[in-house]
Coordinates of C-alpha atoms and ligand atoms in Angstrom, one line a residue:
X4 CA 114.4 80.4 90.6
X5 CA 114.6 84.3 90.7
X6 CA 114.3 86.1 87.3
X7 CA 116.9 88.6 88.7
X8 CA 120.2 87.5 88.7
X9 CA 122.1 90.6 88.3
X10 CA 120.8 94.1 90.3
X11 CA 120.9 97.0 88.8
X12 CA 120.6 100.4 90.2
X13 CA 118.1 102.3 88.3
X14 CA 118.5 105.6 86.4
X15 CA 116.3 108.5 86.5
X16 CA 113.0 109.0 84.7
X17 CA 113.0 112.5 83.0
X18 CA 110.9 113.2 80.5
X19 CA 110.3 109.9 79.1
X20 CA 113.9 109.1 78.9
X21 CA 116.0 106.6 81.4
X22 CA 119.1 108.6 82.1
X23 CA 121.9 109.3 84.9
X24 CA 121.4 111.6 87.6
X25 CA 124.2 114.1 87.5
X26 CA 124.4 114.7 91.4
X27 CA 128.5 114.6 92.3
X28 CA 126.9 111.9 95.1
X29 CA 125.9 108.0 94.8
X30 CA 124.2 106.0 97.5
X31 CA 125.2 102.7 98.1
X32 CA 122.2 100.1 97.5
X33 CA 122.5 97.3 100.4
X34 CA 120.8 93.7 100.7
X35 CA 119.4 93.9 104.0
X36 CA 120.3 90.2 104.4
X37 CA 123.2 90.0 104.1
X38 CA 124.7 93.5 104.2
X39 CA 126.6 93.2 100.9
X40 CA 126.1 96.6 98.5
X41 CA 124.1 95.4 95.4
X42 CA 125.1 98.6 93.5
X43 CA 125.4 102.5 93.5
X44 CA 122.1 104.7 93.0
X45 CA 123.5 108.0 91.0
X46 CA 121.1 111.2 92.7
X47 CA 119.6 114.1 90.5
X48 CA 121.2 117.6 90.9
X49 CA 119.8 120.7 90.8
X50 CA 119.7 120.7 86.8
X51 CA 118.0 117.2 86.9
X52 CA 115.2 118.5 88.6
X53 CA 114.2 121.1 87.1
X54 CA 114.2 119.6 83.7
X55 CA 111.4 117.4 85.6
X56 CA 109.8 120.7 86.4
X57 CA 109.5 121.9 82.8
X58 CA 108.8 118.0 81.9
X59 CA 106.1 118.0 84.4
X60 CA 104.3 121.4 83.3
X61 CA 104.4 120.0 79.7
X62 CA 103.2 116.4 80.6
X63 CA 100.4 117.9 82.3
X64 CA 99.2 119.9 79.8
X65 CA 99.5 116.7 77.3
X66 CA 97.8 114.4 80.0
X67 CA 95.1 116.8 81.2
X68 CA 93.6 116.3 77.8
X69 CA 93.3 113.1 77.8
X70 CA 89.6 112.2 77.8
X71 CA 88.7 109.7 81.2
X72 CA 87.8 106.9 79.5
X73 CA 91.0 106.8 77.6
X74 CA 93.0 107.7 81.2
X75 CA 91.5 104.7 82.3
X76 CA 92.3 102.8 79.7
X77 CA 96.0 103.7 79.4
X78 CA 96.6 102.9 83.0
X79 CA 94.9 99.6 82.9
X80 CA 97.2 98.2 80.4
X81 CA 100.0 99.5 82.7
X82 CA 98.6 97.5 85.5
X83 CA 98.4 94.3 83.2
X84 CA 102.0 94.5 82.7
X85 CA 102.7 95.3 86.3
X86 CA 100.7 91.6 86.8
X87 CA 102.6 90.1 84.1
X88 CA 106.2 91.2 85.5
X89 CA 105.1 90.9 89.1
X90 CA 107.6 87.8 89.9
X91 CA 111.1 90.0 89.0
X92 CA 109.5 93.5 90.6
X93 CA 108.9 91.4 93.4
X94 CA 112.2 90.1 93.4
X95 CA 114.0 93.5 93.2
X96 CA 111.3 94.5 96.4
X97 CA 112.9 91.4 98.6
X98 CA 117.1 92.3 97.4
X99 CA 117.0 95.7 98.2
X100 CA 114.4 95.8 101.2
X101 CA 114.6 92.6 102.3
X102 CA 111.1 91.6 103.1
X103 CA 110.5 87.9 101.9
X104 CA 109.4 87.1 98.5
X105 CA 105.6 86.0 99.2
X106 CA 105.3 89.4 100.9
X107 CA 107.0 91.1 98.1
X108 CA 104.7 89.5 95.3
X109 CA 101.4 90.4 97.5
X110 CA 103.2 94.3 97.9
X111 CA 102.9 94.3 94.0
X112 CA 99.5 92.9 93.5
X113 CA 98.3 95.8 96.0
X114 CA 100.0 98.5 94.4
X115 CA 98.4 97.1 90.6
X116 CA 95.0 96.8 92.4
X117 CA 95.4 100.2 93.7
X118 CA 96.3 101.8 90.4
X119 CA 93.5 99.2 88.8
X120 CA 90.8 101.2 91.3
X121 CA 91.8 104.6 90.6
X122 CA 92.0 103.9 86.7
X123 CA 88.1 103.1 86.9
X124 CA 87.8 106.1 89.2
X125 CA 88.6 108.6 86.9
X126 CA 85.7 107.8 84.8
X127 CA 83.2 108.9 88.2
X128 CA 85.0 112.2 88.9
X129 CA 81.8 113.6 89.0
X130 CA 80.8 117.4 89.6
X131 CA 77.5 118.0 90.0
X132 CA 74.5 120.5 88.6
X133 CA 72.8 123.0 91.5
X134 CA 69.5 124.5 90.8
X135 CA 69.9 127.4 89.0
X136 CA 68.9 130.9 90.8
X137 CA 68.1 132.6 87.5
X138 CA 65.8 132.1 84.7
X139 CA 68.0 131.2 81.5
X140 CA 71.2 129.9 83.6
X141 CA 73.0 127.1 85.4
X142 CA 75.1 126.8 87.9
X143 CA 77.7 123.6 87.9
X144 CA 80.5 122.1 90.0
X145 CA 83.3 120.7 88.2
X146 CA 86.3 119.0 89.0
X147 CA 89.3 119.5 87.6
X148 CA 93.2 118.1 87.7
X149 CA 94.8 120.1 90.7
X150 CA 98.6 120.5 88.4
X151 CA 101.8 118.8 88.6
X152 CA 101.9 116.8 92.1
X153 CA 105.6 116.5 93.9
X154 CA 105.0 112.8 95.7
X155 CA 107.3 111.6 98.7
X156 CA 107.5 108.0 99.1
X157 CA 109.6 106.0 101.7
X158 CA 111.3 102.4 101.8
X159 CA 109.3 100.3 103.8
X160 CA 106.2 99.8 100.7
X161 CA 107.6 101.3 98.3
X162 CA 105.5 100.0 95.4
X163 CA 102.3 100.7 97.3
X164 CA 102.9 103.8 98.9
X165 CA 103.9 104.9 95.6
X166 CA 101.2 103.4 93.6
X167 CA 98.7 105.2 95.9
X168 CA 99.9 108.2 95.0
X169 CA 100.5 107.9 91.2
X170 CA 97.7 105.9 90.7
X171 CA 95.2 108.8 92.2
X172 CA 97.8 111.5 90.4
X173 CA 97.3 110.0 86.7
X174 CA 93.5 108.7 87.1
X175 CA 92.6 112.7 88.1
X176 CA 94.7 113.8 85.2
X177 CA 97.6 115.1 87.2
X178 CA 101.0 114.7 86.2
X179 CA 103.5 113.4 89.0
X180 CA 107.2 113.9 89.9
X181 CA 107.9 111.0 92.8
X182 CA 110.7 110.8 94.2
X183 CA 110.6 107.4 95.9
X184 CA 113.2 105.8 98.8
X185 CA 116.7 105.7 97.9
X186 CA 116.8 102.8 99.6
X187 CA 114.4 100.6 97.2
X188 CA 114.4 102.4 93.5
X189 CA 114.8 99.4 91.0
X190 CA 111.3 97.8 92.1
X191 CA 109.8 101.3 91.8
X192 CA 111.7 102.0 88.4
X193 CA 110.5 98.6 87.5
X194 CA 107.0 99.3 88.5
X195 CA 107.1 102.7 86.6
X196 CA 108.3 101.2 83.5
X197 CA 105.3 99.7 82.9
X198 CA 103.6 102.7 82.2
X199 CA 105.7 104.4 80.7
X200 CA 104.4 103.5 77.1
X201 CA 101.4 104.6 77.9
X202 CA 101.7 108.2 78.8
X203 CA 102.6 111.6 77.2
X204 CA 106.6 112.1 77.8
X205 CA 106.7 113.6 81.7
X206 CA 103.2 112.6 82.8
X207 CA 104.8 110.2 85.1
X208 CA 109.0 110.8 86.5
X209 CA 111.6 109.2 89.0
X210 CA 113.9 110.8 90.9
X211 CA 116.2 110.2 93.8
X212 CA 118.0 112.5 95.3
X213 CA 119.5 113.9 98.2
X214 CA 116.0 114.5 100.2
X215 CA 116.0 117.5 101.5
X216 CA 117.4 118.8 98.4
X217 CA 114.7 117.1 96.2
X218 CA 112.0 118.4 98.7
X219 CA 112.8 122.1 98.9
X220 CA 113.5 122.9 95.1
X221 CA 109.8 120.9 94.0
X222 CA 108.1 122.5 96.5
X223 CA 108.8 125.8 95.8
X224 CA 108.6 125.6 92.0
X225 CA 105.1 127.4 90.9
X226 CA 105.2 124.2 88.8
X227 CA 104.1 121.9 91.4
X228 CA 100.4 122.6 92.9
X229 CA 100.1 119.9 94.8
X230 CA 102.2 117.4 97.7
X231 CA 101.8 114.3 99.4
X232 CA 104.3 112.0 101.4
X233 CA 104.7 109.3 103.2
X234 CA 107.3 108.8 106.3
X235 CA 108.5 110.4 109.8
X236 CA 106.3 113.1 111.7
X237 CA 109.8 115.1 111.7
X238 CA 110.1 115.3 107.8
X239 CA 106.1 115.3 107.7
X240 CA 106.1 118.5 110.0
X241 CA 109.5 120.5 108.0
X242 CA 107.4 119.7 104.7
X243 CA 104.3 120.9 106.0
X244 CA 106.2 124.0 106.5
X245 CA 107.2 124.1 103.5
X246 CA 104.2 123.8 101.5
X247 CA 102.6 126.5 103.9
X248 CA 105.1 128.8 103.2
X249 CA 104.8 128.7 98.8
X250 CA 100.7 127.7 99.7
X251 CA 100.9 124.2 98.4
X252 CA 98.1 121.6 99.2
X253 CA 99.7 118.9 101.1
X254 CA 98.3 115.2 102.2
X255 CA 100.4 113.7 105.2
X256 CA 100.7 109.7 106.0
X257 CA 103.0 110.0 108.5
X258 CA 103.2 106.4 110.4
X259 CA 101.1 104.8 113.7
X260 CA 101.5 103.1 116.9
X261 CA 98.0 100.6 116.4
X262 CA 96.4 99.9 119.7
X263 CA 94.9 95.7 119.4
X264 CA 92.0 95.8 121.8
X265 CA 91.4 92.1 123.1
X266 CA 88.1 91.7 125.2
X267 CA 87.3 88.4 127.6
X268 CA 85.0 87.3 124.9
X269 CA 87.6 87.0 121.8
X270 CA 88.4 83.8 120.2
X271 CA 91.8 83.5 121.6
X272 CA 93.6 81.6 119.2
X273 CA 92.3 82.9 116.4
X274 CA 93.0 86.6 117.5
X275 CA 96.4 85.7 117.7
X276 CA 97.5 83.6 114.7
X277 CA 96.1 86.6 113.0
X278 CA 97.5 89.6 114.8
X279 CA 100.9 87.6 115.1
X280 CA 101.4 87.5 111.4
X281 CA 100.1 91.0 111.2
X282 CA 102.5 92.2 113.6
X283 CA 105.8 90.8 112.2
X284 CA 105.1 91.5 108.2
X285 CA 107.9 93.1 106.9
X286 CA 109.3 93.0 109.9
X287 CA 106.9 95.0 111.6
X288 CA 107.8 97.9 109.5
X289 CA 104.3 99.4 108.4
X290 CA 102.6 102.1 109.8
X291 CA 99.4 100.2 110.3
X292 CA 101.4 97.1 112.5
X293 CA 99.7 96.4 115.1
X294 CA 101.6 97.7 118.8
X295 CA 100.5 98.1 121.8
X296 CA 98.5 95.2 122.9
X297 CA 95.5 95.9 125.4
X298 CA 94.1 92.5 126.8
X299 CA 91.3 92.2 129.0
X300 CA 92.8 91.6 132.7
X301 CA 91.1 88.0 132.9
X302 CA 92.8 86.6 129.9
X303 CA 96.3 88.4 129.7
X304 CA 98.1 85.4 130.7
X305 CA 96.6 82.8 128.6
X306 CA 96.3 85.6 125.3
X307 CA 100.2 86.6 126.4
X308 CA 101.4 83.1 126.5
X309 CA 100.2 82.1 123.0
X310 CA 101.2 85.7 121.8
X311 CA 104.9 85.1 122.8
X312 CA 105.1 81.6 121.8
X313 CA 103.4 82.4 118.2
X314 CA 105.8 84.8 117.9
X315 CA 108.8 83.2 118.6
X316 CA 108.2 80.4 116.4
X317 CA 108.5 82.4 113.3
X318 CA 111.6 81.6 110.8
X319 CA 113.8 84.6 110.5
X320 CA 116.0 84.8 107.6
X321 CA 116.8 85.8 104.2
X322 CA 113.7 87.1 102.5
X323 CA 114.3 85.3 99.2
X324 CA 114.5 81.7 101.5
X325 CA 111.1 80.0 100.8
X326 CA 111.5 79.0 105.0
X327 CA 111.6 82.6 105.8
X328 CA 108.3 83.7 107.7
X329 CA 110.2 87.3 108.5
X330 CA 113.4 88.7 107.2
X331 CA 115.4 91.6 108.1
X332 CA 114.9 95.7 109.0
X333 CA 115.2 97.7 106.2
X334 CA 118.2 99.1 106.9
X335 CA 121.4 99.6 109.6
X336 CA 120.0 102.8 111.1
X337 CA 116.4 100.8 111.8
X338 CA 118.4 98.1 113.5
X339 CA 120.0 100.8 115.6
X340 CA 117.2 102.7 116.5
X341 CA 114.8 99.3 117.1
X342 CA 117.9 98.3 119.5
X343 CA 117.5 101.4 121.3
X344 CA 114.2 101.9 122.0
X345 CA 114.2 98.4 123.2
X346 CA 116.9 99.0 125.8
X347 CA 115.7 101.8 127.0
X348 CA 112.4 100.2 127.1
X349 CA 113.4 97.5 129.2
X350 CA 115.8 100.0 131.5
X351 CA 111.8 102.0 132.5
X352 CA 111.1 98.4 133.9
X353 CA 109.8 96.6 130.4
X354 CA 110.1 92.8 130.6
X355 CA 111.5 91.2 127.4
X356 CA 110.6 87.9 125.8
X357 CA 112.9 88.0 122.7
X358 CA 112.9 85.5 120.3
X359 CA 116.1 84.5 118.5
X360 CA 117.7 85.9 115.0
X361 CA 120.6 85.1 112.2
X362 CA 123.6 86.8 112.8
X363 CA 124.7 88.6 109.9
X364 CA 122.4 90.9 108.1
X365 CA 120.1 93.9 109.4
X366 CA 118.1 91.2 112.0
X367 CA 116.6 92.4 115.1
X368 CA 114.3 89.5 117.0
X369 CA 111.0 89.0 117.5
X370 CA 110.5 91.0 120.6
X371 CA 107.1 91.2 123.1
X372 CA 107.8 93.6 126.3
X373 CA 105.2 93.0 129.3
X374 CA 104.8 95.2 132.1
X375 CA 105.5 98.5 130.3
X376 CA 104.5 101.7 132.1
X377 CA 102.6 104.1 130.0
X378 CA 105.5 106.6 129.5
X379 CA 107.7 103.8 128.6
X380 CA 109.8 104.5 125.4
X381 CA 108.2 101.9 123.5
X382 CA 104.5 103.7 124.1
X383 CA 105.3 106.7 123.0
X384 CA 108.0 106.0 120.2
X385 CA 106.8 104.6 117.1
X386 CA 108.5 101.1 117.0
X387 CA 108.5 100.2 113.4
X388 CA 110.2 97.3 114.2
X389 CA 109.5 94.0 115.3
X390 CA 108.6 95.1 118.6
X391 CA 105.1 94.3 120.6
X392 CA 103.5 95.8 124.3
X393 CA 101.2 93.9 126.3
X394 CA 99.1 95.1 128.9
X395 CA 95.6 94.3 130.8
X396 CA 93.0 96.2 130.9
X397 CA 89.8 96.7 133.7
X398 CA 87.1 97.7 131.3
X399 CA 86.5 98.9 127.7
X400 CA 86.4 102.3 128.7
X401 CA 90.0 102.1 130.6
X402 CA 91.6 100.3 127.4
X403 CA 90.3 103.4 125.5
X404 CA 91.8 105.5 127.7
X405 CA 95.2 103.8 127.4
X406 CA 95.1 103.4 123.5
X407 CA 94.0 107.2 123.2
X408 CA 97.3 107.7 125.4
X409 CA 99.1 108.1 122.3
X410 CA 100.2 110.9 119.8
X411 CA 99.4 108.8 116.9
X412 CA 96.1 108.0 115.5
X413 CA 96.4 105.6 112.2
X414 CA 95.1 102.6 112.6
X415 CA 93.5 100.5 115.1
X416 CA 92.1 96.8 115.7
X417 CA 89.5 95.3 118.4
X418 CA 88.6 91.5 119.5
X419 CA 84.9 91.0 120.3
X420 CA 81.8 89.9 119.7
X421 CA 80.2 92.4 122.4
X422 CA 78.1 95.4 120.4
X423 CA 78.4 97.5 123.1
X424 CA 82.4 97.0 123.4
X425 CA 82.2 97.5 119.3
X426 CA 79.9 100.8 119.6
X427 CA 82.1 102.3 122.1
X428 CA 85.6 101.9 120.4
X429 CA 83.7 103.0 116.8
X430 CA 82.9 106.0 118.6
X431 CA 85.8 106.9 120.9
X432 CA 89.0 105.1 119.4
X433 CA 91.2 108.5 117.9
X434 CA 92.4 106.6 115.1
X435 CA 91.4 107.2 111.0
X436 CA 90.9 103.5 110.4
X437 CA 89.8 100.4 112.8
X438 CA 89.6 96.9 111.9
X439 CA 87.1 95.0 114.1
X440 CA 87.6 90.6 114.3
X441 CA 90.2 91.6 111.5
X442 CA 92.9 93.2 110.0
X443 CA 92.3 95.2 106.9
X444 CA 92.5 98.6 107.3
X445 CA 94.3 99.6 103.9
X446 CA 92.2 98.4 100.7
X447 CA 92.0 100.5 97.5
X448 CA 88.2 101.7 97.7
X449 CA 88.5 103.0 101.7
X450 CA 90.0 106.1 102.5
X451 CA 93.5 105.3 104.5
X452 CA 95.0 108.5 106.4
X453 CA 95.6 109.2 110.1
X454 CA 94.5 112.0 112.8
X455 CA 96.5 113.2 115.6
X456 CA 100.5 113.3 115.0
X457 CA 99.6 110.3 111.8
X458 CA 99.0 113.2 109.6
X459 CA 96.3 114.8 107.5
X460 CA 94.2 113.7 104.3
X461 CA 93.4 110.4 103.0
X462 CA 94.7 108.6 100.2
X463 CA 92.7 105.4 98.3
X464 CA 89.1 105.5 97.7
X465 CA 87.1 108.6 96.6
X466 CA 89.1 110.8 99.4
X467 CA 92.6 109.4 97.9
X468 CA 91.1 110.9 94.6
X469 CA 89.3 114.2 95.4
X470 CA 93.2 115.3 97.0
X471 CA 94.1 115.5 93.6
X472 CA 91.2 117.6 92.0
X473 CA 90.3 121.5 92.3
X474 CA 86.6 122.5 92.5
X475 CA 85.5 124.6 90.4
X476 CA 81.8 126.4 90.7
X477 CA 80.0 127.8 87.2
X478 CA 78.0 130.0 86.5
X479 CA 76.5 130.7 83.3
X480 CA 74.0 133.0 82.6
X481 CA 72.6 132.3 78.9
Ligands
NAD25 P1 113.4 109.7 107.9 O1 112.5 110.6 108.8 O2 114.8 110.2 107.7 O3 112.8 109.5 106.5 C1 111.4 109.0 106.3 C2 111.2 109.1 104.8 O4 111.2 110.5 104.4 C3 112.3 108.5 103.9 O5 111.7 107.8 102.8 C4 113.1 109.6 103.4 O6 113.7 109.4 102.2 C5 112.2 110.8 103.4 N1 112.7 112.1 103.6 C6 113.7 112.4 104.6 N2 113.9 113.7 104.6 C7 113.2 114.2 103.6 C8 113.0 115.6 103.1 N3 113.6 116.6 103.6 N4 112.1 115.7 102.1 C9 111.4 114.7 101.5 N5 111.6 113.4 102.0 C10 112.4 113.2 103.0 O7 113.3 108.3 108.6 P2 113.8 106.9 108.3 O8 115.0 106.6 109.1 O9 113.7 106.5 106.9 O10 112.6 106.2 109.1 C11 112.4 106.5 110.4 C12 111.0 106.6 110.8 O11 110.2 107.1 109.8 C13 110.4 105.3 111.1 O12 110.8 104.9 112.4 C14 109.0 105.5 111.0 O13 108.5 106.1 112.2 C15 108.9 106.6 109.9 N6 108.4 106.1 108.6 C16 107.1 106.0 108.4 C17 106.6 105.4 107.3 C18 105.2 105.3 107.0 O14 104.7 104.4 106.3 N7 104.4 106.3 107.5 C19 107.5 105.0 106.3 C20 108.9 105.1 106.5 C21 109.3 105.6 107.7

């Protein structure tokens, strides 16, 4: 049985106190199952954030003092209680998002092993010693805490998209404002809670807001040194603006559109058992899902016919069923938009095989569309949604050419036991991370972050931490 009987909508984290944002507006909190409002979300106003401001300057200054080893410390016995209180932060994750609860329990043990690896990271943020030039001198490289970070996080992980970036924040010393999805706060207040204790009063804060409002007045405090969000190229591209315009360092995740490259020589069924349930987690909401589907000409109709059938076998339903193999979108506007591209998809000549879905709730089916010409829609729209393309390819060099096709360059994934086919796509696939007889391209010691239209900068492993350090050169002359 759930531990969470009764949601509640979260308050705000200011300076180490819990407390009411004073915006005139509320936001509705919905179960995406069942499209019943769980509770209202009260936003931060203009005087709410700028408290955080001043709270963040002074939380830095407290945190930045903080030896390493004691950084690392603090946050690990955050992480132990994250483990400990996983089952009811995963159960806010599945009410408000929707996602089912095995996902939403494995969301949380990523986002504590994320923080877990950056905790021990901040004891190696090493600078390093260059042979002096002078007699009677040295000359060092040190790395320091970049300042206060503002950190955008969106709906669709929000405990792992935020616990990249306040894990790498706090292990470099930083303090951190994040203001995570309106959508999903109580599993990130719940997740932030448990590290509260452990930090100087504004270290670590929690707002929501009205976006755009949020967005503008951090980013042009001369509090805030340093950015990073996760979400739409649209918002990535007005808040890269932004941050040019006060000079703010920035780091932008902004989504994919995963080629799958399938050669004559990949295990079939094994391929797709595991790209199927890769596909359609959370609803195929993630900005590493794999899309577009290339398949080597001579196996395209066996590969599509287990794809499809794989797919349409999968339980839809409420995510805190234990049946439930994929629940609902996120949200109405998701269902909308998925809806749409589909249609017009299928209008530029797309053949549909849809599976079946509930009826009430944010549900859109399992959906694979064959035939798709290159400048259909659904190729050059990121789907996020539980929508997959198929198509054949002649030759490796020709399903490169098609999976380069794209503005987005994220992640990627290849079937083959061929080391030329794995040589080529290493060295020609525009994408930041590829996955190869597998599926894990986001783990806390690589560097996850896109090229192309996906954005700029990594996050995780030792690239996820140097984002939030300044370099410093000395040189002292004795
Ligand atoms: P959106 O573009 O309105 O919002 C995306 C995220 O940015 C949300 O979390 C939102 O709260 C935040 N945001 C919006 N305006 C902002 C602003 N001015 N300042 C700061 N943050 C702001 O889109 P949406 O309807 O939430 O999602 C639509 C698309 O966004 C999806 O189809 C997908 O392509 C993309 N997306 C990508 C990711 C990812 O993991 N990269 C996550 C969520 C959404």
């Amino acid at each position: 049985m759930s531990p969470v009987t009764n949601y509640r909508a979260p308050g705000l984290l200011i300076n180490g106190q819990w407390r009411t944002g004073r915006h005139a507006m509320t936001m509705p909190i919905v179960n995406p199952a069942t499209a019943q409002t769980l509770d209202h979300l009260h936003l931060a106003s203009s005087e709410d954030i700028d408290q955080a401001l001043e709270a963040a300057q002074t939380g830095f200054d407290a945190w930045r003092q903080v030896a390493a080893h004691e950084r690392c410390a603090r946050l690990e016995k955050g992480v132990a209680r994250m483990r400990q209180k996983t089952e009811e932060i995963a159960t806010l994750l599945t009410l408000e998002q929707g996602k089912p609860l095995s996902e939403a329990r494995a969301e949380c043990v990523m986002a504590a092993d994320l923080i877990k690896w950056y905790a021990e990271e901040a004891r190696r943020t090493y600078g390093r010693i260059i042979p002096a030039r002078l007699p009677n001198s040295s000359m060092q490289v040190h790395k320091q805490a970049v300042g206060p970070v503002a950190a955008f996080a969106p709906w669709n992980f929000p405990l792992v998209l935020s616990a990249r970036k306040i894990g790498g924040a706090l292990a470099a010393g930083c303090s951190i404002i994040l203001k995570a999805a309106e959508e999903t706060p109580a599993s990130v207040a719940a997740m932030i809670e448990c590290f509260r204790e452990e930090l100087p009063e504004g270290a670590l804060q929690l707002l929501f807001g009205v976006p755009a409002e949020v967005s503008e007045q951090l980013i042009a405090s001369p509090i805030v040194r340093k950015v990073t969000f996760t979400g739409s190229v649209p918002i990535g591209r007005h808040l890269a603006q932004l941050t040019a315009k006060h000079l703010k360092r920035i780091t932008l995740e902004l989504g994919g559109h995963a080629p799958v490259i399938v050669c004559a020589d990949a295990d079939i069924d094994k391929t797709v058992a595991m790209m199927v349930a890769h596909k359609f987690r959370n609803a195929g909401q993630a900005c590493l899902a794999p899309t577009r589907f290339y398949v080597d000409r001579s196996i395209e109709g066996h590969f599509r016919e287990a794809f499809v059938s794989a797919s349409h076998r999968l339980v839809l339903g409420d995510g805190m069923a234990s049946s439930t193999q994929m629940g609902p979108l996120a949200n109405a506007r998701r269902v909308a938009a998925v809806r749409d591209l589909i249609g017009r998809s299928v209008q530029a000549g797309a053949q549909s095989h849809q599976g079946s879905s509930p009826e009430s709730g944010f549900f859109v089916p399992v959906t694979v569309l064959t035939n798709v010409a290159p400048d259909a829609p659904v190729m050059t729209e990121e789907p996020f949604g539980p929508v997959a393309t198929l198509t054949p390819f002649d030759n490796i060099d020709h399903a490169l050419q098609l999976a380069n096709q794209s503005s987005y360059g994220l992640a990627g994934y290849l079937f083959t036991d061929s080391a030329r086919a794995v040589h080529r796509v290493s060295e020609r696939l525009e994408v930041g991370s590829l996955a190869i007889n597998g599926m894990g391209v986001s783990v806390p010691e690589a560097p996850f972050g896109g090229v192309k239209d996906s954005g700029y900068g990594s996050e995780s492993g030792i690239e996820g931490m140097e984002a939030f350090l300044d370099t410093k050169f000395i040189h002292h002359c004795i």
